[in-house]
mmCIF file of C-alpha atoms in Angstrom:
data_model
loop_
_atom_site.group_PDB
_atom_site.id
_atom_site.type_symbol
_atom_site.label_atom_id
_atom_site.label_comp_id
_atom_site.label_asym_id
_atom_site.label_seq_id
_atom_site.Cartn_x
_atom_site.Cartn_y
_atom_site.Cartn_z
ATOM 1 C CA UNK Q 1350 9.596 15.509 1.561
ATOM 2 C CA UNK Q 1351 11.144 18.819 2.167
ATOM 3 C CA UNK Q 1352 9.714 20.915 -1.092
ATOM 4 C CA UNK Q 1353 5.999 18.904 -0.644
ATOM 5 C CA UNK Q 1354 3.589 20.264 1.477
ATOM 6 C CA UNK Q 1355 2.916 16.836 3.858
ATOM 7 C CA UNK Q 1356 -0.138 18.096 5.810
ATOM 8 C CA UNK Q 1357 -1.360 18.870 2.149
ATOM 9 C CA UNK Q 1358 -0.853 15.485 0.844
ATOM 10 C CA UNK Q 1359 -1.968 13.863 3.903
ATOM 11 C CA UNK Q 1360 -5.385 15.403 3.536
ATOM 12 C CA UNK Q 1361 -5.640 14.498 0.007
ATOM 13 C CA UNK Q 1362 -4.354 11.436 0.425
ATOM 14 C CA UNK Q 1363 -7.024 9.994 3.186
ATOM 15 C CA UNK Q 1364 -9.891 9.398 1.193
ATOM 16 C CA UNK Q 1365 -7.975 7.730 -2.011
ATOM 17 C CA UNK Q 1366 -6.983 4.841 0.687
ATOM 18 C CA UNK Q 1367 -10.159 4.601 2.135
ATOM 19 C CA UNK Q 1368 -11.674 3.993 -1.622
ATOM 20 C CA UNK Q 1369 -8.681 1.618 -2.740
ATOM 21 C CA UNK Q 1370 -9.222 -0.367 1.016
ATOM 22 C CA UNK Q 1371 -12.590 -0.846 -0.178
ATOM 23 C CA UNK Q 1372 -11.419 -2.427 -3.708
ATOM 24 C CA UNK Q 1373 -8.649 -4.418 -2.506
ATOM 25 C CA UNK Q 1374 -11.150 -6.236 -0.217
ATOM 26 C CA UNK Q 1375 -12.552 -7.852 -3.143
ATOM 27 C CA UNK Q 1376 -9.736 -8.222 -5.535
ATOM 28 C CA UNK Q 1377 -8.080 -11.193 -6.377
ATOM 29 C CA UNK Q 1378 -4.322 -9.995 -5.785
ATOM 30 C CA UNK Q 1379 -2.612 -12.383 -3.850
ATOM 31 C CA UNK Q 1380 1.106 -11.562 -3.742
ATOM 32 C CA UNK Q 1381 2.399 -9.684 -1.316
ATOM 33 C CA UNK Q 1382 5.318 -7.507 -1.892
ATOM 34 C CA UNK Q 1383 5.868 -5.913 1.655
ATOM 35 C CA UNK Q 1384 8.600 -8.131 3.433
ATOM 36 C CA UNK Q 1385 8.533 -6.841 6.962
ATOM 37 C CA UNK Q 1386 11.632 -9.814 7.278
ATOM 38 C CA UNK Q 1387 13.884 -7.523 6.205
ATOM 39 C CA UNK Q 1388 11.454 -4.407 6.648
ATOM 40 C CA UNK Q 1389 11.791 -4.105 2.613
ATOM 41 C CA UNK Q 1390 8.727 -3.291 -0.369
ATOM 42 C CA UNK Q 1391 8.951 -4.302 -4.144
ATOM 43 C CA UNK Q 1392 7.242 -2.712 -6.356
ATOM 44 C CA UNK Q 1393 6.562 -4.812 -8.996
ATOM 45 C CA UNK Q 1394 3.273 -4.797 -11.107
ATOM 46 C CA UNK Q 1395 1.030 -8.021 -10.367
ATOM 47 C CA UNK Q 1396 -1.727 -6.646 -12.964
ATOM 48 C CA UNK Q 1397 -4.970 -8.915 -14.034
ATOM 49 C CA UNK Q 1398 -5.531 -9.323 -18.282
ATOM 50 C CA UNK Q 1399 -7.854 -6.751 -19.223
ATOM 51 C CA UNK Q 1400 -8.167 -5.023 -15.728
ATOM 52 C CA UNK Q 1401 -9.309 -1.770 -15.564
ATOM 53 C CA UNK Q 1402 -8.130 1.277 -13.221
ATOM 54 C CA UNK Q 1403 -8.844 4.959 -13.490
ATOM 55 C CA UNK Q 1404 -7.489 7.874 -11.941
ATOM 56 C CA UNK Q 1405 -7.722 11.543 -12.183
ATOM 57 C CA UNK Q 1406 -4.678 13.539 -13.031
ATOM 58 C CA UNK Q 1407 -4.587 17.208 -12.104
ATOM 59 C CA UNK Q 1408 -1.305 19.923 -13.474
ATOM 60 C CA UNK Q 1409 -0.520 23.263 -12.059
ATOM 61 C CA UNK Q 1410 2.108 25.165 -13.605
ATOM 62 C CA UNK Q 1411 3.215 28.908 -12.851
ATOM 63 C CA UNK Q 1412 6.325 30.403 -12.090
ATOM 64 C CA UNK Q 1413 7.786 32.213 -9.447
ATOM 65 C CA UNK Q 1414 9.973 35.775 -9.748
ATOM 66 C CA UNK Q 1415 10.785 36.870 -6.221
ATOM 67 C CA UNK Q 1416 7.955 36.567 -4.542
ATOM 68 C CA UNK Q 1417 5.845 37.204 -6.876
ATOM 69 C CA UNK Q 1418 3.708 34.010 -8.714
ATOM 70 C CA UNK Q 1419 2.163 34.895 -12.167
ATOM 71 C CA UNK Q 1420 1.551 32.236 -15.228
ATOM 72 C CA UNK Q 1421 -1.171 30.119 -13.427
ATOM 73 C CA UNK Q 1422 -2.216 26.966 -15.358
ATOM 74 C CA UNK Q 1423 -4.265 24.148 -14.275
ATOM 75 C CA UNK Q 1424 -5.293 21.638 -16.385
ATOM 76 C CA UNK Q 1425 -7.488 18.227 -15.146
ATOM 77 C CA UNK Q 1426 -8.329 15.410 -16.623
ATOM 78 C CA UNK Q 1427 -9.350 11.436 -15.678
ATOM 79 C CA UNK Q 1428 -7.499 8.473 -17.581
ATOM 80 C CA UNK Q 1429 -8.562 4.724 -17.662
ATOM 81 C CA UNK Q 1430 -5.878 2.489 -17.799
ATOM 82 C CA UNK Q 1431 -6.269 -1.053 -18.925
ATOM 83 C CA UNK Q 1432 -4.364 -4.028 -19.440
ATOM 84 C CA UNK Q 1433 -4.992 -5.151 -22.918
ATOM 85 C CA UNK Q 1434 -2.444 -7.910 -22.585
ATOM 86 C CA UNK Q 1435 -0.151 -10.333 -20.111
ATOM 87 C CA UNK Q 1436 2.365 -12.547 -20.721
ATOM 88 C CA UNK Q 1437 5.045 -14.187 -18.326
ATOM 89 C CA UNK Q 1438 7.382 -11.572 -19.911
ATOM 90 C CA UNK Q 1439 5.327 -8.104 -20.677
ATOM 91 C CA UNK Q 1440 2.169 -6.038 -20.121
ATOM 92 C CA UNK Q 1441 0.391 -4.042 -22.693
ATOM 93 C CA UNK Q 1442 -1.624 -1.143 -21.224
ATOM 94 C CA UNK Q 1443 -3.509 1.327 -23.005
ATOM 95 C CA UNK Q 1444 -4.256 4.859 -21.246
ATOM 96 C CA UNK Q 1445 -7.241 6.768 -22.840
ATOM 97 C CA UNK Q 1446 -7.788 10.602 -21.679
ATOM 98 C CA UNK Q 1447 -10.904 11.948 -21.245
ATOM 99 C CA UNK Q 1448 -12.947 15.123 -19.663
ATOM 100 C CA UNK Q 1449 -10.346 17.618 -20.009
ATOM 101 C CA UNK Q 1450 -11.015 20.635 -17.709
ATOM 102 C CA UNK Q 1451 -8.639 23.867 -18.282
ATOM 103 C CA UNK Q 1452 -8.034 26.809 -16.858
ATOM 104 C CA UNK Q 1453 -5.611 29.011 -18.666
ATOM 105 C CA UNK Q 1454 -5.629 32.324 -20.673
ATOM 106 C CA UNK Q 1455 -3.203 30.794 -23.509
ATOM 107 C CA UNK Q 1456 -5.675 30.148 -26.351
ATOM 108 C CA UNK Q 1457 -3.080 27.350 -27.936
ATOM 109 C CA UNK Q 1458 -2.717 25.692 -24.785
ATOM 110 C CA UNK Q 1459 -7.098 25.450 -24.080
ATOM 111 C CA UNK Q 1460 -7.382 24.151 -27.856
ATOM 112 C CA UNK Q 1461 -4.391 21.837 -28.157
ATOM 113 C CA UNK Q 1462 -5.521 20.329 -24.576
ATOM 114 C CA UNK Q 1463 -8.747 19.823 -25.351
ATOM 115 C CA UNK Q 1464 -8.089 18.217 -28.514
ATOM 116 C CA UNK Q 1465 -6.392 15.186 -26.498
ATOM 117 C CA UNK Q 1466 -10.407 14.163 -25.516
ATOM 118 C CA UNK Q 1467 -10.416 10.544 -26.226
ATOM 119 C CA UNK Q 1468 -6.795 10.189 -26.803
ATOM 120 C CA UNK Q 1469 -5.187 6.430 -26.606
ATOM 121 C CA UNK Q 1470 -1.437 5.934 -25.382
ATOM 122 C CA UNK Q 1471 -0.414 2.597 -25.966
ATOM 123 C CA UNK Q 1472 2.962 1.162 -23.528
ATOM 124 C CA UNK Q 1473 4.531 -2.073 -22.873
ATOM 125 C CA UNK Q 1474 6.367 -2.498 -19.570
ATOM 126 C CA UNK Q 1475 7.980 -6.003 -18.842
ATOM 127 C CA UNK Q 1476 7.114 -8.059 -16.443
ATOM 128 C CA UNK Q 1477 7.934 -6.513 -13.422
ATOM 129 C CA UNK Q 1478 5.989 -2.824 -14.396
ATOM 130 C CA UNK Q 1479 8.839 -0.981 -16.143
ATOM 131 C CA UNK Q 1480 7.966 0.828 -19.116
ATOM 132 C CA UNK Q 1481 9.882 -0.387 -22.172
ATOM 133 C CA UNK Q 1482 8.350 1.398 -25.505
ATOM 134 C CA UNK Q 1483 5.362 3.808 -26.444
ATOM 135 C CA UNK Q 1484 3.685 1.195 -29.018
ATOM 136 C CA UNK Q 1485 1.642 3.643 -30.880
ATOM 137 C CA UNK Q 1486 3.725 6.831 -30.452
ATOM 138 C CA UNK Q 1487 3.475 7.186 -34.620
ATOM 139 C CA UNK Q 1488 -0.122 7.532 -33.995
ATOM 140 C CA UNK Q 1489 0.854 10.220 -31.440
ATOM 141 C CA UNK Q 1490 2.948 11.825 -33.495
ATOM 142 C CA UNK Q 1491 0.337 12.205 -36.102
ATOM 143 C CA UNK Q 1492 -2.690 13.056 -33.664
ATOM 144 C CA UNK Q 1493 -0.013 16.314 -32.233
ATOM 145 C CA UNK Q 1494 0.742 17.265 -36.123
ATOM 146 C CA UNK Q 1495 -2.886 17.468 -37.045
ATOM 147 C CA UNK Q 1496 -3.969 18.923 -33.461
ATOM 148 C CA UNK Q 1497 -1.344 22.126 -34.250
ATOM 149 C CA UNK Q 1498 -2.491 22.241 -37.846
ATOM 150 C CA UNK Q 1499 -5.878 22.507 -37.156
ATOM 151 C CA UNK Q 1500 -5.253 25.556 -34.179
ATOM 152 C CA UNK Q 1501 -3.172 27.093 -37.021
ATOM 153 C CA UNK Q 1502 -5.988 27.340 -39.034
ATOM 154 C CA UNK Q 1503 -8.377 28.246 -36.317
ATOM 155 C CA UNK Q 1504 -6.428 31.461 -34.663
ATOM 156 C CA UNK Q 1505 -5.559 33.022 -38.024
ATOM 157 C CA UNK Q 1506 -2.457 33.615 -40.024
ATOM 158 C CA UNK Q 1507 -0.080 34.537 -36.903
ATOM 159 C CA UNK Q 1508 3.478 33.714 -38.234
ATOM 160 C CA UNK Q 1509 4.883 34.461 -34.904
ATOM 161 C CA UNK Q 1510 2.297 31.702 -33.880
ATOM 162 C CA UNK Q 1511 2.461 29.684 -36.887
ATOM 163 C CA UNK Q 1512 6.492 29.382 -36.327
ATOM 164 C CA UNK Q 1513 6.030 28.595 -32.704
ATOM 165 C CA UNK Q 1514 3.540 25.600 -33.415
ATOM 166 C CA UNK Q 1515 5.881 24.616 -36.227
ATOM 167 C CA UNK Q 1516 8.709 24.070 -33.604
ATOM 168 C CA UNK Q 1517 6.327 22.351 -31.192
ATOM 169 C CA UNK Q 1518 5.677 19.789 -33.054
ATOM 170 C CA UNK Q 1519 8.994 19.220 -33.931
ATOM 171 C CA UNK Q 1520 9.122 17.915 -30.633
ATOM 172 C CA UNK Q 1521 7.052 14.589 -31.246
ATOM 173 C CA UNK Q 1522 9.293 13.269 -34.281
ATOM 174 C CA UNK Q 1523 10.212 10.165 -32.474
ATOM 175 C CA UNK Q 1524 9.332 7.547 -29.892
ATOM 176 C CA UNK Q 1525 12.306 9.296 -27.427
ATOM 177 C CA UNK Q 1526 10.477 12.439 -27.958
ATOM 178 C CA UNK Q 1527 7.168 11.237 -27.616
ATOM 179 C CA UNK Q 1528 8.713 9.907 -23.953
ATOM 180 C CA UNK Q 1529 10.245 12.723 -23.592
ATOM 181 C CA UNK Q 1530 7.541 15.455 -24.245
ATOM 182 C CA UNK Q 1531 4.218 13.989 -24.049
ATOM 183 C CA UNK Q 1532 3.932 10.960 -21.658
ATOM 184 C CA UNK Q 1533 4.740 12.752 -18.251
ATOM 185 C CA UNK Q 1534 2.252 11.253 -16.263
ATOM 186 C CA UNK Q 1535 2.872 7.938 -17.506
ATOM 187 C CA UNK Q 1536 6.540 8.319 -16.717
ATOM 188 C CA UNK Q 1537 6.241 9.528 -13.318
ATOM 189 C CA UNK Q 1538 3.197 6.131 -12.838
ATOM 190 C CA UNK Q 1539 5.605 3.623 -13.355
ATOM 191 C CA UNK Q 1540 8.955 5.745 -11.831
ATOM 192 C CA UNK Q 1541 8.871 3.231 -8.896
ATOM 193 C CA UNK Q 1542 8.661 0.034 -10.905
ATOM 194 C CA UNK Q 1543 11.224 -3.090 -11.251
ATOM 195 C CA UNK Q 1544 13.496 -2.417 -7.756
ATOM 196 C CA UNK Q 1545 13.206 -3.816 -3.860
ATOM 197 C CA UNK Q 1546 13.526 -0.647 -1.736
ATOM 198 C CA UNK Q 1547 14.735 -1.587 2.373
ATOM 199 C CA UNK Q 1548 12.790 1.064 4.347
ATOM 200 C CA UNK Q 1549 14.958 3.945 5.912
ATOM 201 C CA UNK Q 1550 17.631 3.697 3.713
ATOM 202 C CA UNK Q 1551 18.056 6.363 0.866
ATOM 203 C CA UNK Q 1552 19.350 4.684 -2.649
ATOM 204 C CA UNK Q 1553 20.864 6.694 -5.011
ATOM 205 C CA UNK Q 1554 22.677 6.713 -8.853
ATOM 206 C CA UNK Q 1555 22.705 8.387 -11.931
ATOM 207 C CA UNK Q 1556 20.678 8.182 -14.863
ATOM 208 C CA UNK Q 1557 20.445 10.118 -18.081
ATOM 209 C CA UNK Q 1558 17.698 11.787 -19.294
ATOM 210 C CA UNK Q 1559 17.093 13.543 -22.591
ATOM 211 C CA UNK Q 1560 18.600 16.070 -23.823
ATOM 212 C CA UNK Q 1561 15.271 18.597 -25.311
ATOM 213 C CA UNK Q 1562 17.864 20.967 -26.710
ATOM 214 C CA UNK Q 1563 19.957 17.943 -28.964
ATOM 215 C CA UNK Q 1564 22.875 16.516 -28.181
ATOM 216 C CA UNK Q 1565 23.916 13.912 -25.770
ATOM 217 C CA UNK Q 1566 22.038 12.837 -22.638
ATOM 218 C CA UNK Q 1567 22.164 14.751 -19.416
ATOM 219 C CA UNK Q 1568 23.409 13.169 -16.752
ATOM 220 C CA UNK Q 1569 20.679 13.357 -13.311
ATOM 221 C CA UNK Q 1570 20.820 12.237 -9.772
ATOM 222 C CA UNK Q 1571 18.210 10.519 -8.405
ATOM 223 C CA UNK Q 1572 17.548 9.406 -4.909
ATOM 224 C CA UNK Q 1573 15.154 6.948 -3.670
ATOM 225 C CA UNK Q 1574 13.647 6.144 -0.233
ATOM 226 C CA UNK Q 1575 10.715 3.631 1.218
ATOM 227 C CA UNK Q 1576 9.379 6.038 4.210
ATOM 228 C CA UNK Q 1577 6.723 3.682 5.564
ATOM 229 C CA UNK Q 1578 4.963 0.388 5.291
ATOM 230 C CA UNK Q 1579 1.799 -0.403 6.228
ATOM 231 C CA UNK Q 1580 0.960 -3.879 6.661
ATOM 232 C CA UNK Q 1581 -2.477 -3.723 7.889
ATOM 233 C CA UNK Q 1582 -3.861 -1.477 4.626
ATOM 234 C CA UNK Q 1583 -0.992 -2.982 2.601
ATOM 235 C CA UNK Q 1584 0.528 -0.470 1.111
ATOM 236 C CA UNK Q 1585 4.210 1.080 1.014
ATOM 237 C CA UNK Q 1586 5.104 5.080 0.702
ATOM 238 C CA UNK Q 1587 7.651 6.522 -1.171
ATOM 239 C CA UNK Q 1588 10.081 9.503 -1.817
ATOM 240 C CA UNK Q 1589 11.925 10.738 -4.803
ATOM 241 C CA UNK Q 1590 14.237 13.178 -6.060
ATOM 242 C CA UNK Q 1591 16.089 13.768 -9.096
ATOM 243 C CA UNK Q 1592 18.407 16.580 -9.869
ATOM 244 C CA UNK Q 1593 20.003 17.425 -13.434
ATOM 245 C CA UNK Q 1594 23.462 18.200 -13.865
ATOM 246 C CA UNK Q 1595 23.135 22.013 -13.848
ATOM 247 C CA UNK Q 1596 26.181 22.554 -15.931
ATOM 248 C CA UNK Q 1597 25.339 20.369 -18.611
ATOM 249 C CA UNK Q 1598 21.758 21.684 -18.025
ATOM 250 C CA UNK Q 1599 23.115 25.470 -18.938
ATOM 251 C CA UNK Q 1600 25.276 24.121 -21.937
ATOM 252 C CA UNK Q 1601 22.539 22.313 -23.384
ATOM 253 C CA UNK Q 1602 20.463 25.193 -23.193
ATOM 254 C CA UNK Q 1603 22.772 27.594 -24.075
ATOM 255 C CA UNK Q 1604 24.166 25.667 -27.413
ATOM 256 C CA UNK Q 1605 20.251 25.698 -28.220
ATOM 257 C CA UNK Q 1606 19.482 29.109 -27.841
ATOM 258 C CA UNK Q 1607 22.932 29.720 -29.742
ATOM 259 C CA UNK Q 1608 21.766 27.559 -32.541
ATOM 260 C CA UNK Q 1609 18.520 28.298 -32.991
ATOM 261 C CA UNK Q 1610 18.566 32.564 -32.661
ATOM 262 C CA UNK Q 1611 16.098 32.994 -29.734
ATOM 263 C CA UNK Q 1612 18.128 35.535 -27.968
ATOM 264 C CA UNK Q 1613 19.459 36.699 -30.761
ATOM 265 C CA UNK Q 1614 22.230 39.745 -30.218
ATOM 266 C CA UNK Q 1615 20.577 39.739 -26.813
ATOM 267 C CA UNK Q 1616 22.503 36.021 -26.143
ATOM 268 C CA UNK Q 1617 25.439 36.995 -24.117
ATOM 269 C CA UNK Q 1618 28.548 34.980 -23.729
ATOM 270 C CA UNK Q 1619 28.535 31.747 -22.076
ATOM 271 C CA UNK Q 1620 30.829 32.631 -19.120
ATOM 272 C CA UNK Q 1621 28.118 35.436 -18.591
ATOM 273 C CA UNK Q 1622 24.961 33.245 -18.959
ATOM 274 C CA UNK Q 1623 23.055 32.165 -15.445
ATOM 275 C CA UNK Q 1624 23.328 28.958 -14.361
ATOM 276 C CA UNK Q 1625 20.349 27.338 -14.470
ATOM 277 C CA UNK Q 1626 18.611 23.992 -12.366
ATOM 278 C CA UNK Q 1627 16.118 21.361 -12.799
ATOM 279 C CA UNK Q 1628 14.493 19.494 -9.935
ATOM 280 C CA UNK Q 1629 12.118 17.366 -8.753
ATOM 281 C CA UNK Q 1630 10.449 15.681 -6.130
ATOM 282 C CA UNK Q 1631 8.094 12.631 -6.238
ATOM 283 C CA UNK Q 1632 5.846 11.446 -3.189
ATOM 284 C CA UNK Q 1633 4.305 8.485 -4.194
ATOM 285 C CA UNK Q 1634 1.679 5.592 -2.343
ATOM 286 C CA UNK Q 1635 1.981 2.072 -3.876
ATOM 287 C CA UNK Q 1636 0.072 -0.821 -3.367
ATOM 288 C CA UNK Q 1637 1.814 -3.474 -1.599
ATOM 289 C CA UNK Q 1638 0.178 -6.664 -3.543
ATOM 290 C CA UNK Q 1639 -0.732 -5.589 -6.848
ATOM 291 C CA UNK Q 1640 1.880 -2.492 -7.761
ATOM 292 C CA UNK Q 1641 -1.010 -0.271 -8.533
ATOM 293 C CA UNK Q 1642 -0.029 3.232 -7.241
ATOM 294 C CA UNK Q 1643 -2.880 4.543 -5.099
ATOM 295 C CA UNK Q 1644 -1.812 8.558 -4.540
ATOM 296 C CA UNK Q 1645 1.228 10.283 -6.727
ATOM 297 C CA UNK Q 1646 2.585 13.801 -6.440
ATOM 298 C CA UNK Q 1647 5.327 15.049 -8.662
ATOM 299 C CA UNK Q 1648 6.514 18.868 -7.988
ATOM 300 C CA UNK Q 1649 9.057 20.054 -10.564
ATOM 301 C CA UNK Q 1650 11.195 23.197 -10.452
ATOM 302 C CA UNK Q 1651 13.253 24.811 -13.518
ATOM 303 C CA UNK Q 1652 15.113 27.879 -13.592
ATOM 304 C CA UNK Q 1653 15.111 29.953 -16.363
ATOM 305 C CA UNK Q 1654 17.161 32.378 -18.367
ATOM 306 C CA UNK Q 1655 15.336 35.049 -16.696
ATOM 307 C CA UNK Q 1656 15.496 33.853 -13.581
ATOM 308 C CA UNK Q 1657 11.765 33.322 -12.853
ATOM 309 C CA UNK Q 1658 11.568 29.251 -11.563
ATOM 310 C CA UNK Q 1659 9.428 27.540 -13.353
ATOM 311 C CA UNK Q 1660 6.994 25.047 -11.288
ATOM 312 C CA UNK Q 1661 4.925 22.260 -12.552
ATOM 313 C CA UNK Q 1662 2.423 20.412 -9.734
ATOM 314 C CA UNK Q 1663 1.144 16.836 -11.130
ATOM 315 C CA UNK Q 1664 -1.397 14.665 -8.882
ATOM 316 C CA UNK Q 1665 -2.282 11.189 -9.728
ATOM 317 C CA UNK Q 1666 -5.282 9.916 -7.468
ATOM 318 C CA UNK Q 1667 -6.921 6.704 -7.570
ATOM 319 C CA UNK Q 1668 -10.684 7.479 -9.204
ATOM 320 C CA UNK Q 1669 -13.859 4.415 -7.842
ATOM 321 C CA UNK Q 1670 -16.633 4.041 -10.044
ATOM 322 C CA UNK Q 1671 -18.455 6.296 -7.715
ATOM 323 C CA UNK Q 1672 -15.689 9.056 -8.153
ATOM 324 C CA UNK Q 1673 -16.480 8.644 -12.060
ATOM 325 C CA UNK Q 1674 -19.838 8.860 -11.695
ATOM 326 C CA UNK Q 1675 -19.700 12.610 -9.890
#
């Protein structure tokens, strides 16, 4: 993918198939989903009842002014993810986070991270692996309400702060916002789910994705490709991209900033306010039998009103007991 670094994910990449080649050899999956018939993968999640996977999850953010790169974040962390349930028509899946790792000199970010140590996501996908609803997201909701109350109390009477963390949480008032805000690496797991890809041939639509700011959806492009199958280690690799209208992008953001007095006098007139983008790229290795995703990297890039980009680097790898136990 042109904005991934492939030599980079290559050499990542190389040991989590040699681990998953070593499970698969003494699983019980049985259907196939590579088709080399019509040179075609499915991706479609053929998951045992109460199975258990686990992965680690690693997040880089920073952003970029010039040439300049400033803002560094990382945040790790390992998830188990099990399937508490299967029917002939859905799948429910609990994630659980544990041993958070952060590096970061935002004191609201370490504590409100490290506060998700144990936390339980509950999803149902339908049969195929496509996520339908956050079951527990009122639990969520609740945990993220009580997580900023308690930093409140902990890093003093700041009402700069305290009026920040108010509006944060604001964010987690629904399931949609629960989606939309909290269960990234969930969402960009199952991304692949539900669809027959033919290999070489780029797919393409438009979806709509929340709006953060209010107001009505915001129309994105996505494109999909299947880049390679291999038949021997049976599994299929993928590429994604997804691009949000950057007009509606810049009104949403703009009628946000307008309504809620950020910028305050400093807000200049629309036909004066930059443009900005939102895009991402998805490299992702599934599976072909069982629809478990072995390797996933998700690089996202969002202008901003300054016009610094902002970057966000998410890595899913597939974790063996031995990888847990180190």
């Amino acid at each position: 993918m042109k904005k991934l670094d492939s030599m980079k994910i290559n050499q990542r990449l190389g040991l989590h198939l040699f681990l998953w080649a070593g499970l698969v050899l003494l699983s019980p999956y049985a259907q196939a989903q590579i088709d080399l018939a019509d040179s075609s993968a499915q991706v479609i999640g053929y998951w045992m009842n109460q199975e258990v996977q686990s992965y680690e999850i690693s997040l880089e953010t920073y952003t970029v002014n010039k040439e300049d790169t400033s803002s560094i974040q990382t945040i790790k962390y390992k998830v188990d993810i099990s399937v508490l349930d299967s029917t002939s028509s859905d799948y429910t899946i609990q994630w659980v986070y544990k041993d958070y790792e952060v590096n970061t000199q935002n004191p609201f970010l370490d504590k409100m991270v490290k506060m998700g140590e144990n936390l339980v996501v509950k999803v149902r996908t339908n049969e195929l692996g496509v996520l339908q609803e956050v079951i527990n997201w009122k639990e969520i909701r609740e945990f993220m309400w009580n997580a900023g109350d308690m930093i409140k109390g902990e890093l003093g009477a700041d009402p700069t702060l305290n009026k920040f963390i108010d509006r944060s949480m604001k964010t987690y008032n629904s399931e949609e916002a629960i989606r939309a805000n909290t269960i990234h690496d969930i969402l960009q797991f199952y991304t692949l789910h539900g669809a027959k890809y033919p290999l070489g041939e780029q797919l393409s639509g438009v979806i709509q994705v929340r709006n953060n700011a209010g107001g009505d959806p915001i129309d994105t492009n996505i494109w999909v490709s299947l880049d390679e199958i291999n038949v021997e280690d049976d599994y299929a690799v993928f590429s994604v991209q997804q691009s949000i209208d950057p007009e509606k992008l810049t009104d949403a953001t703009y009628e946000f900033l307008k309504q809620s007095g950020t910028l305050g006098a400093n807000l200049p007139r629309r036909e004066a306010f930059p443009g900005l983008t939102s895009d991402t790229w998805i490299y992702a290795v599934i599976h072909g039998s069982s629809g478990w995703p072995i390797y996933s990297e998700q690089l996202k890039e969002v202008s901003s009103v300054e016009g610094t980009i902002r970057v966000e680097e998410r890595v899913i790898s597939y974790l063996d007991q031995e990888d847990e136990q180190n």
